[in-house]
Amino acid sequence: MLALNDLYKGYGGTPVLRGLKLAVEDGEILCLLGPSGCGKSTALRLIAGLETPDTGTITVDGQVIINTPIHERGFGLMFQDFALFPHLNVFDNAAFGLRMHGIPKAEIQRRVSEVLELVRLAGFEKRSVGELSGGEKQRVALARSLAPEPRLLMLDEPLGSLDASLRTQLIGEIREIIKTAALTAIYVTHDRGEAFSVSDRLGLMNNGKIERIGTPNAVYDHPKTVFSAAFLGFNNLLSAQELAALGIVVEAPEEKGVRLIHPSGIQISGDQGIAMQITEAIFEGERYRLQVSKADIQLSLSAPAAGQRFEIGETVQVEIDSRWVQALSESA
Amino acid sequence: MDRNRSTLNGKGHALLKWAVYLVPLAFLLLFFLFPLARLMVYSLAPEGILDLSGFTKILTTPYYLEVIGFTFVQALISTGLTLVLALPCAYVFTRYRFPGKSLLLTLSTLPFVLPPVVVAAAFVALLGERGLINDALTRLIGLSEAPLRIEQTLTLVFIAHVFYNYPVALRIITAYWATQNEHIEQSARVLGAHGWRLWWRVHLPMLRPALTAAALLVFIFCFTSFGIVLILGGQRYATIEVEIYRQATGVFNLQVAAALSLVQIGFMLALMFIYTRLQRRNAASAELKSAAAVSRNPRGWREKIFVGINLLIMIGLLFVPLIALVIRAITFGGNGISFRYFAMLSTNPRGSVLFTPPIQAIGNSLIFASLTAALALVLGLIATWMISDRRSRFASWLDPLLMLPLATSAVTLGFGYILALGQPPLNLRSSLMLIWFAHTLVALPFVVRSALPAYGALPANIRESASVLGASPLQRFLKIDLPLMRRAIIVGITFAFTVSIGEFGASLFIARPESTTIPIVIYRLLGQPGAANYGQALAMSTILLLVCAAALVIIQRFRTPGMAEF
């Protein structure tokens, strides 16, 4: 539905987007995940029309929209700080887009009630937005974006300004609301957990480009690049020699690149495995986070606590499944 | 990151934008630059060929040289008096806490919005021959004539100048002093400095940037003083401003008047140049101050007396004359309170200096003020938009250009209007619009100064949300920008209204009998003998005072602290 073709954008000589390519399918929720400064928010601003790309095009259903004014694009954009209109109440905030499109009054009434119902804010119509809690503001912002039934909904860190417990609660809810409204959406976040739970497809961004794109499972299981693996928090990156020193057989050992031992392929076992010494043990309740070493090779892994106690200096058997050892490329 | 406020695409929008932008530009060109240019040309070549006799006359006639000399001397004396009185009071406001402090500080902004005719009337009502003090003295002691005779003398001019400028100096010095490290004074005290040596060696050198800024600003105000000198100074004294008016309308010596205007413009440009240079240097030398002064309650009888005396001076100077005006307006010529002079405003007795009953001037003034507020708002908002449009290059020159009417004396402006717009190709002499346009021009800087920071403070995300939701630039302006700038707009139009209703210098030139405004009527009434004229002048001034005071209440109520650039 939406396609970004080789977008370049810089601010005062600093490039932010460097040849961004992306295709968004009808009806999917695509997450753009990446560290701050990777260009994900800039990408949204270009799609929305708040900025113009230096080079490259944006098409919707094959039509170039670069020269379409912002207000005629028919998209929705939700900001991290929600940007609610402080002089309007909840109803008028939600109705704003519909009014701008000259929708008849009765229709506005019906549609606003519908979206407020959807975000579970029915009865809040006359409230001033100043007196709402963070979570309620977030819902108003969502309702306001949903009301005009945008062709594409963009959410820029929609949970970024909420506290942790509220976030976990709202992640599932947002996905459900977008799916109920049957919208195509781009969801920008720097939080892995949020991205995995909310998206149909996930694009990992680095340095103004897509580094890795796929379903959340595919990206998690096969990060493919050093950056992706590191961003996902995978830090067992070893050379072929180091793997050999641990007695792990790898394919094409002559190749120089880095290998990843995926977290799914490393665990503490009872008897068989590599004997390694614990250098760090952090108890996290359900699990232990462990650092183990052998002959200057450091590995990290997580082990279920389940009544066990791990001590620094203790030797444990570490089992590595060679099927989860993957070669990584430097970058996409 | 450099992010444009908005992206406005499409050729139609761009064309429309330029059409809108042209409106304030055309206004400034026609009703500001053209009259001034015409005035300049006239002073150099009244008949179309170069003729500098106007200037040679000024330079060779002792009388005109005296006028220029007097303009400087009176401004110098007024500035000195103002600073001497304001400095100790600034100390009181910086160092001490006392009940009613913030109220006093708020009330002290009243002179900013008071027209010179009201101030002149207030001092006449207090200190004039028929004023409150003389009235009380003659009654109490049983004198046959007024003991206090300072009407039509320089004393009253100086007092009125101090009235206007005392709050200016007080604000500048207090604001600066509050940022100074308190430990400096304490160190000096520990080292043995006290009394006058503390002032001479510590306070004054430390305050120099604020003192020079305040002094120059006060000097500029007094240098261009027109209404006060014209009304309170009498026939004997004239500043350049007053002389321009007299030459142009009294003896119809337009050539000398035009030459004097050019001299005045020259002096003003020089003074403004020095002032901006000074401000820039002060801004550059301002260091980060720590341990800013904290105010405390006055301790001991010496401190209490010091605070008390200063507050008495302030109240006596700023508020007693205004109270006297109101009291005199409702008690003059009778026993007890009576509103007979207010009632008389609606009559037009034979032999009156006016062609119409004064009440009609009130109507005129209200109409002009409303129209001015409306036009200044429209032009001011477009100008704000232009200055903030980052992709155009307006900001760098439009902002200073819009401020220029503030630095141009009203008399020069009025005279320029008569010369430029009173004859073909653009003859608006008999048109009421001239007053409207002159007032709008003077009011415009106030609207822009009020709207510009508010517009700049509009949250980018909120405006962008509106665009994404489908609001066109115009819809966004009407539905988002305007409501969010509501307070600044109220302040701006209130300022514009107040400026218009009190405008004196330009109106005096332009107004015709049927378009007379309140200040002109007060001026004419004050200049005439007879109790009826005097009483009506006071009544009319009281009405204007109340209108301005109400405006000040609105401005104080709606201004965002730290936001307005005044």
PDB file of N, CA and C in Angstrom, chain B residues 121-132 151 328-329 332-333 341 525-526 528-541:
ATOM      1  N   ALA B 121      -3.907  66.971  32.801  1.00  0.00           N
ATOM      2  CA  ALA B 121      -5.116  67.347  33.536  1.00  0.00           C
ATOM      3  C   ALA B 121      -5.003  66.962  35.001  1.00  0.00           C
ATOM      4  N   ALA B 122      -4.386  65.813  35.266  1.00  0.00           N
ATOM      5  CA  ALA B 122      -4.261  65.355  36.647  1.00  0.00           C
ATOM      6  C   ALA B 122      -3.384  66.316  37.445  1.00  0.00           C
ATOM      7  N   PHE B 123      -2.266  66.760  36.852  1.00  0.00           N
ATOM      8  CA  PHE B 123      -1.404  67.674  37.586  1.00  0.00           C
ATOM      9  C   PHE B 123      -2.031  69.057  37.724  1.00  0.00           C
ATOM     10  N   VAL B 124      -2.789  69.453  36.711  1.00  0.00           N
ATOM     11  CA  VAL B 124      -3.531  70.707  36.837  1.00  0.00           C
ATOM     12  C   VAL B 124      -4.560  70.587  37.975  1.00  0.00           C
ATOM     13  N   ALA B 125      -5.189  69.435  38.052  1.00  0.00           N
ATOM     14  CA  ALA B 125      -6.210  69.231  39.090  1.00  0.00           C
ATOM     15  C   ALA B 125      -5.592  69.204  40.480  1.00  0.00           C
ATOM     16  N   LEU B 126      -4.315  68.792  40.579  1.00  0.00           N
ATOM     17  CA  LEU B 126      -3.683  68.725  41.886  1.00  0.00           C
ATOM     18  C   LEU B 126      -2.947  70.024  42.219  1.00  0.00           C
ATOM     19  N   LEU B 127      -2.102  70.484  41.286  1.00  0.00           N
ATOM     20  CA  LEU B 127      -1.189  71.575  41.588  1.00  0.00           C
ATOM     21  C   LEU B 127      -1.516  72.879  40.867  1.00  0.00           C
ATOM     22  N   GLY B 128      -2.512  72.844  39.973  1.00  0.00           N
ATOM     23  CA  GLY B 128      -2.851  74.043  39.216  1.00  0.00           C
ATOM     24  C   GLY B 128      -3.444  75.127  40.095  1.00  0.00           C
ATOM     25  N   GLU B 129      -3.669  76.290  39.440  1.00  0.00           N
ATOM     26  CA  GLU B 129      -4.192  77.412  40.219  1.00  0.00           C
ATOM     27  C   GLU B 129      -5.560  77.117  40.834  1.00  0.00           C
ATOM     28  N   ARG B 130      -6.358  76.338  40.093  1.00  0.00           N
ATOM     29  CA  ARG B 130      -7.654  75.944  40.634  1.00  0.00           C
ATOM     30  C   ARG B 130      -7.609  74.513  41.159  1.00  0.00           C
ATOM     31  N   GLY B 131      -6.388  74.048  41.388  1.00  0.00           N
ATOM     32  CA  GLY B 131      -6.206  72.659  41.780  1.00  0.00           C
ATOM     33  C   GLY B 131      -6.581  72.388  43.225  1.00  0.00           C
ATOM     34  N   LEU B 132      -6.520  71.154  43.577  1.00  0.00           N
ATOM     35  CA  LEU B 132      -6.954  70.684  44.889  1.00  0.00           C
ATOM     36  C   LEU B 132      -6.159  71.336  46.011  1.00  0.00           C
ATOM     37  N   GLU B 151       1.456  76.644  37.499  1.00  0.00           N
ATOM     38  CA  GLU B 151       0.866  76.349  36.200  1.00  0.00           C
ATOM     39  C   GLU B 151       1.588  77.175  35.150  1.00  0.00           C
ATOM     40  N   ARG B 328     -11.394  66.137  41.964  1.00  0.00           N
ATOM     41  CA  ARG B 328     -11.650  67.486  41.465  1.00  0.00           C
ATOM     42  C   ARG B 328     -12.778  67.475  40.434  1.00  0.00           C
ATOM     43  N   ALA B 329     -12.795  66.389  39.612  1.00  0.00           N
ATOM     44  CA  ALA B 329     -13.816  66.316  38.568  1.00  0.00           C
ATOM     45  C   ALA B 329     -15.218  66.229  39.155  1.00  0.00           C
ATOM     46  N   PHE B 332     -15.529  69.921  41.816  1.00  0.00           N
ATOM     47  CA  PHE B 332     -15.177  71.278  41.427  1.00  0.00           C
ATOM     48  C   PHE B 332     -16.413  72.176  41.320  1.00  0.00           C
ATOM     49  N   GLY B 333     -16.230  73.390  41.845  1.00  0.00           N
ATOM     50  CA  GLY B 333     -17.232  74.423  41.675  1.00  0.00           C
ATOM     51  C   GLY B 333     -18.497  74.216  42.478  1.00  0.00           C
ATOM     52  N   TYR B 341     -20.445  68.508  35.539  1.00  0.00           N
ATOM     53  CA  TYR B 341     -19.572  68.681  34.367  1.00  0.00           C
ATOM     54  C   TYR B 341     -19.598  67.470  33.460  1.00  0.00           C
ATOM     55  N   LEU B 525     -10.170  72.264  25.822  1.00  0.00           N
ATOM     56  CA  LEU B 525     -10.868  72.748  27.021  1.00  0.00           C
ATOM     57  C   LEU B 525      -9.885  73.305  28.040  1.00  0.00           C
ATOM     58  N   LEU B 526      -8.739  72.599  28.207  1.00  0.00           N
ATOM     59  CA  LEU B 526      -7.756  73.042  29.189  1.00  0.00           C
ATOM     60  C   LEU B 526      -7.154  74.394  28.804  1.00  0.00           C
ATOM     61  N   GLN B 528      -8.651  76.880  27.545  1.00  0.00           N
ATOM     62  CA  GLN B 528      -9.622  77.967  27.587  1.00  0.00           C
ATOM     63  C   GLN B 528      -9.899  78.419  29.019  1.00  0.00           C
ATOM     64  N   PRO B 529     -10.159  79.694  29.192  1.00  0.00           N
ATOM     65  CA  PRO B 529     -10.541  80.157  30.526  1.00  0.00           C
ATOM     66  C   PRO B 529     -11.971  79.725  30.833  1.00  0.00           C
ATOM     67  N   GLY B 530     -12.364  79.935  32.053  1.00  0.00           N
ATOM     68  CA  GLY B 530     -13.753  79.661  32.399  1.00  0.00           C
ATOM     69  C   GLY B 530     -13.893  78.351  33.152  1.00  0.00           C
ATOM     70  N   ALA B 531     -14.718  78.412  34.181  1.00  0.00           N
ATOM     71  CA  ALA B 531     -14.924  77.257  35.046  1.00  0.00           C
ATOM     72  C   ALA B 531     -15.548  76.103  34.283  1.00  0.00           C
ATOM     73  N   ALA B 532     -16.460  76.409  33.358  1.00  0.00           N
ATOM     74  CA  ALA B 532     -17.157  75.336  32.658  1.00  0.00           C
ATOM     75  C   ALA B 532     -16.178  74.501  31.845  1.00  0.00           C
ATOM     76  N   ASN B 533     -15.267  75.199  31.117  1.00  0.00           N
ATOM     77  CA  ASN B 533     -14.283  74.480  30.327  1.00  0.00           C
ATOM     78  C   ASN B 533     -13.386  73.621  31.213  1.00  0.00           C
ATOM     79  N   TYR B 534     -12.946  74.225  32.323  1.00  0.00           N
ATOM     80  CA  TYR B 534     -12.066  73.522  33.269  1.00  0.00           C
ATOM     81  C   TYR B 534     -12.761  72.276  33.816  1.00  0.00           C
ATOM     82  N   GLY B 535     -13.983  72.453  34.257  1.00  0.00           N
ATOM     83  CA  GLY B 535     -14.739  71.334  34.826  1.00  0.00           C
ATOM     84  C   GLY B 535     -14.948  70.225  33.818  1.00  0.00           C
ATOM     85  N   GLN B 536     -15.282  70.620  32.593  1.00  0.00           N
ATOM     86  CA  GLN B 536     -15.502  69.598  31.563  1.00  0.00           C
ATOM     87  C   GLN B 536     -14.209  68.871  31.215  1.00  0.00           C
ATOM     88  N   ALA B 537     -13.092  69.640  31.190  1.00  0.00           N
ATOM     89  CA  ALA B 537     -11.797  69.010  30.900  1.00  0.00           C
ATOM     90  C   ALA B 537     -11.494  67.931  31.931  1.00  0.00           C
ATOM     91  N   LEU B 538     -11.755  68.263  33.214  1.00  0.00           N
ATOM     92  CA  LEU B 538     -11.490  67.285  34.271  1.00  0.00           C
ATOM     93  C   LEU B 538     -12.423  66.082  34.149  1.00  0.00           C
ATOM     94  N   ALA B 539     -13.688  66.356  33.833  1.00  0.00           N
ATOM     95  CA  ALA B 539     -14.657  65.266  33.708  1.00  0.00           C
ATOM     96  C   ALA B 539     -14.239  64.326  32.577  1.00  0.00           C
ATOM     97  N   MET B 540     -13.891  64.923  31.440  1.00  0.00           N
ATOM     98  CA  MET B 540     -13.487  64.137  30.276  1.00  0.00           C
ATOM     99  C   MET B 540     -12.218  63.334  30.576  1.00  0.00           C
ATOM    100  N   SER B 541     -11.252  63.984  31.265  1.00  0.00           N
ATOM    101  CA  SER B 541     -10.006  63.295  31.614  1.00  0.00           C
ATOM    102  C   SER B 541     -10.281  62.120  32.537  1.00  0.00           C
TER     103      SER B 541
END
